[in-house]
mmCIF file of C-alpha atoms in Angstrom:
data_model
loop_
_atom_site.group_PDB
_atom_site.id
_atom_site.type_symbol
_atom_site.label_atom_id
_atom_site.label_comp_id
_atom_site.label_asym_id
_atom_site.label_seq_id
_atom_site.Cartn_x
_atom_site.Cartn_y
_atom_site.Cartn_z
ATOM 1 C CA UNK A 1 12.519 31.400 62.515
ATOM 2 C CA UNK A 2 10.166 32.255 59.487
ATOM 3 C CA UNK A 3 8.129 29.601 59.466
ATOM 4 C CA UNK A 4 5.340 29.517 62.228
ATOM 5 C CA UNK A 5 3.221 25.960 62.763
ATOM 6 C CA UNK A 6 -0.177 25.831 64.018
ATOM 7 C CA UNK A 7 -2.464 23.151 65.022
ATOM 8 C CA UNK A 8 -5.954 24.631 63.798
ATOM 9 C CA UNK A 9 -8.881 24.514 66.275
ATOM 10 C CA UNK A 10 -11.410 23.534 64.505
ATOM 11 C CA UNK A 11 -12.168 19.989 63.029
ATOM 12 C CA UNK A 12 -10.753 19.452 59.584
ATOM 13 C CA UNK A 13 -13.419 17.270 58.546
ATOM 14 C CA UNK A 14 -15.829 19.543 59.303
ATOM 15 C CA UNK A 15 -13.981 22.243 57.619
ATOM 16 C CA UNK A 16 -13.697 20.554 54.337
ATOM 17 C CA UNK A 17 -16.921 19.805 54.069
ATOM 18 C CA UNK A 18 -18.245 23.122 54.566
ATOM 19 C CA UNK A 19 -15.432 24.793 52.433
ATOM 20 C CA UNK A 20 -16.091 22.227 49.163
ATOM 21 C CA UNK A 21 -20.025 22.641 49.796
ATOM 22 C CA UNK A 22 -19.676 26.501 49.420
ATOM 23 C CA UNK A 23 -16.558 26.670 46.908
ATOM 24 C CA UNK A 24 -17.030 23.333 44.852
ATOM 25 C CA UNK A 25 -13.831 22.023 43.096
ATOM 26 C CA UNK A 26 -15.135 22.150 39.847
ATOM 27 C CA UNK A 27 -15.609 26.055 40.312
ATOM 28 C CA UNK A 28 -11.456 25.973 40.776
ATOM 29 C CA UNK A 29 -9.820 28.121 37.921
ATOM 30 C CA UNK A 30 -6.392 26.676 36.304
ATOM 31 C CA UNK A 31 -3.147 28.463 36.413
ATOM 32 C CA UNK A 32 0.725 27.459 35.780
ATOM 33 C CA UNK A 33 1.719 29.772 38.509
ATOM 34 C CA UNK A 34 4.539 28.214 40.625
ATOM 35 C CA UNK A 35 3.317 24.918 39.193
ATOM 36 C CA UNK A 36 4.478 23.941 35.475
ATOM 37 C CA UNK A 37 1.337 21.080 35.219
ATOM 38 C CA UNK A 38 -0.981 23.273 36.843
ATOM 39 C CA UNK A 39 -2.729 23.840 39.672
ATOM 40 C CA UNK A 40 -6.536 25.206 40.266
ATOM 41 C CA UNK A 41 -7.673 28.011 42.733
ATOM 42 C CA UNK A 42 -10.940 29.440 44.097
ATOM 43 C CA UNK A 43 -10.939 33.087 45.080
ATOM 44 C CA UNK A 44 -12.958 33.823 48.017
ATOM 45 C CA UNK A 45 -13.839 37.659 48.021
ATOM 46 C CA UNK A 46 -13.351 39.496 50.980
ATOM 47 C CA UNK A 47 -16.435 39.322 53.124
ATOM 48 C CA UNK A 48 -17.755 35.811 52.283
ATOM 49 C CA UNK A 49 -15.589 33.810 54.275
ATOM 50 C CA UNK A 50 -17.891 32.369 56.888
ATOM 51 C CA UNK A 51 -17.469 34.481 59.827
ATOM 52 C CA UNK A 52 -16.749 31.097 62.110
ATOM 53 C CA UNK A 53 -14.076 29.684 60.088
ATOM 54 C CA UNK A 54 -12.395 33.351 59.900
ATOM 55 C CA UNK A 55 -12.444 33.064 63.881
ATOM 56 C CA UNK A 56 -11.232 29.734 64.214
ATOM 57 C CA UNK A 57 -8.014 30.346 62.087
ATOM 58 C CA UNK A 58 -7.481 33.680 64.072
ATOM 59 C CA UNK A 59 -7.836 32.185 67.284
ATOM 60 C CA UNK A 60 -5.156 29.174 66.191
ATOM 61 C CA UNK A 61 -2.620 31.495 65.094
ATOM 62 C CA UNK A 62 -3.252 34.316 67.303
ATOM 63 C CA UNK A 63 -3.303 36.669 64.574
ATOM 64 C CA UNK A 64 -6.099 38.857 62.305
ATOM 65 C CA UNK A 65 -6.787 37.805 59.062
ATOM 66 C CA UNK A 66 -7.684 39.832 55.997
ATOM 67 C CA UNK A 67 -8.538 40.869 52.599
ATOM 68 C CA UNK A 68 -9.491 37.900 49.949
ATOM 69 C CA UNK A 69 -8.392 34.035 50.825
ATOM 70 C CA UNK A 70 -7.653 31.861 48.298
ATOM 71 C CA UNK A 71 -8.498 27.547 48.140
ATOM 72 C CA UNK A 72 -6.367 26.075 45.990
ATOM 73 C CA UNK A 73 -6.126 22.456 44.571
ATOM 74 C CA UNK A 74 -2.803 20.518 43.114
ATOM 75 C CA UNK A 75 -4.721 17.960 41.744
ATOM 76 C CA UNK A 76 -2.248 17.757 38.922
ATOM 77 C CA UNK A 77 0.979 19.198 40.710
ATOM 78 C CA UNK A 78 3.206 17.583 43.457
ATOM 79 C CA UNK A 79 5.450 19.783 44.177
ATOM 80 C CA UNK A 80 6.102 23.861 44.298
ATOM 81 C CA UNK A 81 8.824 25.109 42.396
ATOM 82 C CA UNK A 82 11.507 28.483 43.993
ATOM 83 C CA UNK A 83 9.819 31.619 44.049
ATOM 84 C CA UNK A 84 8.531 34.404 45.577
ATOM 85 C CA UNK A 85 5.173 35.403 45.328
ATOM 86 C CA UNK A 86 3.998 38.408 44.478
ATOM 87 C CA UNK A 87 1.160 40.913 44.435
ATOM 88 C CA UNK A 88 0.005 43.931 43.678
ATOM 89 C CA UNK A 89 -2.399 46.637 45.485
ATOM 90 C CA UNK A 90 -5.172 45.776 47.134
ATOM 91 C CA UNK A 91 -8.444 47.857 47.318
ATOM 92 C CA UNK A 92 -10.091 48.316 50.618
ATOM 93 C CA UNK A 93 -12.812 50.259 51.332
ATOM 94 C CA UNK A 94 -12.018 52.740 48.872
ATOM 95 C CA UNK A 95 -8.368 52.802 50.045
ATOM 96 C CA UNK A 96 -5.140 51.341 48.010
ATOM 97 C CA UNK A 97 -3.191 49.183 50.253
ATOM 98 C CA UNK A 98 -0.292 47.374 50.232
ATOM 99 C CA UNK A 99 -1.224 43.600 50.701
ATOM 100 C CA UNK A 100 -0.073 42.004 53.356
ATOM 101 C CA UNK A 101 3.399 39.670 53.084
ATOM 102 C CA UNK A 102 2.751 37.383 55.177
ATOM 103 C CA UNK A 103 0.390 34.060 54.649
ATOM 104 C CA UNK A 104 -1.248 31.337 56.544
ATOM 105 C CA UNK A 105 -1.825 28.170 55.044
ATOM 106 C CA UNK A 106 -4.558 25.958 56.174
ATOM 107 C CA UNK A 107 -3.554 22.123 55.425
ATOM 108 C CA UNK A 108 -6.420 20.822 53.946
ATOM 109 C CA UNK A 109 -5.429 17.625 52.736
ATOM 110 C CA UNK A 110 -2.012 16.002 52.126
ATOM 111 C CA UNK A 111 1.246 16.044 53.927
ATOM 112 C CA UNK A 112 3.459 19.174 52.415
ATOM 113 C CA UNK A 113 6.921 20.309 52.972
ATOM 114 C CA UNK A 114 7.818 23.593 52.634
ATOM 115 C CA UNK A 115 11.346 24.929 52.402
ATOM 116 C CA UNK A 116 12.810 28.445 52.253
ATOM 117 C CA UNK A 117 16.006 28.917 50.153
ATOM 118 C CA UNK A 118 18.720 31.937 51.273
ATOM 119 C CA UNK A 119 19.059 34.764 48.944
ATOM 120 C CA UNK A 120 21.393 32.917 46.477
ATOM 121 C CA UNK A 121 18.645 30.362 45.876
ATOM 122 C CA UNK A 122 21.524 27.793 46.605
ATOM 123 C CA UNK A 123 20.565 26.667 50.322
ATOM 124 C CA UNK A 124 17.330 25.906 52.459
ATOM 125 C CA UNK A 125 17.953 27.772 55.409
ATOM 126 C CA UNK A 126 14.740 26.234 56.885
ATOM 127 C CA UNK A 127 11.630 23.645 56.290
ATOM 128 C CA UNK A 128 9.048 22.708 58.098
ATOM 129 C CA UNK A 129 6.550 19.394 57.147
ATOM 130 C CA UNK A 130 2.639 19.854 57.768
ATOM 131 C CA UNK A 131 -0.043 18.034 57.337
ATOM 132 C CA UNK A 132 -4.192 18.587 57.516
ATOM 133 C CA UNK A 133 -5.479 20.458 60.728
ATOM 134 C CA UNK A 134 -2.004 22.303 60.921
ATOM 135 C CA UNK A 135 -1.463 25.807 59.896
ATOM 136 C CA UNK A 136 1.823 27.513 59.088
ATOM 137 C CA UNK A 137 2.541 31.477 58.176
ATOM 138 C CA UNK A 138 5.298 32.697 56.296
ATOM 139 C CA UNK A 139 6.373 35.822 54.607
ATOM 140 C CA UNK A 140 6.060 34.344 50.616
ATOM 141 C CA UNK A 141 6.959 37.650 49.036
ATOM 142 C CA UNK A 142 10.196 38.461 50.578
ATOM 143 C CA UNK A 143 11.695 34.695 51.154
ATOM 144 C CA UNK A 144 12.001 32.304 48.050
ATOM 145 C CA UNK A 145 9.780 29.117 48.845
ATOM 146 C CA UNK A 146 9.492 25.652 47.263
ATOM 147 C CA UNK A 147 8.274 22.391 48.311
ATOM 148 C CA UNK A 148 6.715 18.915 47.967
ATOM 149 C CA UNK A 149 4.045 16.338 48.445
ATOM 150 C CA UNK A 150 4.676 13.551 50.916
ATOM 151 C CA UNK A 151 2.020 11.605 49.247
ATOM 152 C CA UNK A 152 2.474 11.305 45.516
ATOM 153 C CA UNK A 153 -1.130 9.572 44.586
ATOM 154 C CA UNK A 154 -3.398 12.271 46.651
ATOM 155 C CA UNK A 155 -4.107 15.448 45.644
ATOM 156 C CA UNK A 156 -2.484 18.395 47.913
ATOM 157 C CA UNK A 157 -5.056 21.463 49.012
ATOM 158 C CA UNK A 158 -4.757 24.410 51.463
ATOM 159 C CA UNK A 159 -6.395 27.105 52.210
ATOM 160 C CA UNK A 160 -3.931 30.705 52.123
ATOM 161 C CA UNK A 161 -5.450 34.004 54.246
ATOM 162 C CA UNK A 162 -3.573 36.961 54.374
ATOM 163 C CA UNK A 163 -2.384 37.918 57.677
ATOM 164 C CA UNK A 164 -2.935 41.719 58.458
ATOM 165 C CA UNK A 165 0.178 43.413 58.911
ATOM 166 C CA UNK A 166 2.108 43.319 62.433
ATOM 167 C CA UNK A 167 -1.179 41.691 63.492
#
C-alpha cells in the first residue's frame, strides 16, 4: 500500500481558522505547477508552524514532521494532472539534505481523489478518496500521482508537511 489515510485529531474548523488568520489567502503566490489554470501556495518557513498544529498532525499519523510546509489553494484548478514531484536540497542548520519523499496532506477543504499510476503511466495501481479532517502520506517523488475534485463549484485546499525520513 502507498497511500496511508488519517483521520486528523484536531478540529478542522478550528484549524482553518487559525491557518487563514496567520497565512491569509490573498498572501497565496500563483504557479502552473501540476495545474495548467493555476493554483496558489503559501510557504510556511521552517520554524513558524505553530508548535500545536505541528503536534497534532504528528500525533495523527504517528510520524515526525519537518522542514518547510506548504498551504496551497486550487481555487482555479479541479483536478491534478500525472507527475512526480520533485525537489531539490534542502538547507538545515547549516547542513545540505536531501528532502524528504514522502508527504502528508492535510484535507482542508473539499473532497479529493488521489490516484497513483504504475511506471508506464498507463494504470492506477491504487486511489484513495479524502476529504477535510483526513490526512493521507505518500511518496510524490518516486510514484506518478494525479487526481480530482469531488466537488466541482468549491475550491480544493490542503495543507502538505514533509515527513522526516523513516520517521
Amino acid at each position: 500500500m502507498i497511500i496511508q489515510r488519517y483521520k486528523l485529531k484536531y478540529d478542522i474548523n478550528k484549524l482553518n481558522e487559525e491557518l487563514n488568520e496567520l497565512w491569509p489567502l490573498d498572501k497565496y503566490q500563483l504557479t502552473t505547477y501540476a495545474t495548467p489554470t493555476g493554483s496558489y501556495y503559501q510557504n510556511i518557513a521552517k520554524g513558524t508552524m505553530p508548535t500545536h498544529i505541528k503536534e497534532a498532525i504528528e500525533l495523527s499519523i504517528s510520524k515526525t514532521i519537518t522542514g518547510s510546509s506548504f498551504l496551497w489553494d486550487y481555487r482555479t484548478s479541479k483536478d491534478l494532472v500525472k507527475h512526480k514531484d520533485q525537489y531539490g536540497k534542502l538547507v538545515s542548520e547549516g547542513n545540505v539534505s536531501e528532502t524528504p519523499k514522502e508527504i502528508a496532506v492535510v484535507s482542508l477543504e473539499n473532497t479529493f481523489t488521489l490516484n497513483i499510476w504504475d511506471d508506464s503511466n498507463d494504470t492506477i495501481t491504487e486511489s484513495v478518496t479524502y476529504s477535510p479532517g483526513e490526512i493521507i502520506v505518500f511518496n510524490n517523488v518516486d510514484n506518478t500521482h494525479s487526481g480530482e475534485v469531488l466537488h466541482k463549484d468549491i475550491s480544493r485546499r490542503t495543507l502538505n508537511c514533509f515527513v522526516e525520513n523513516g520517521k
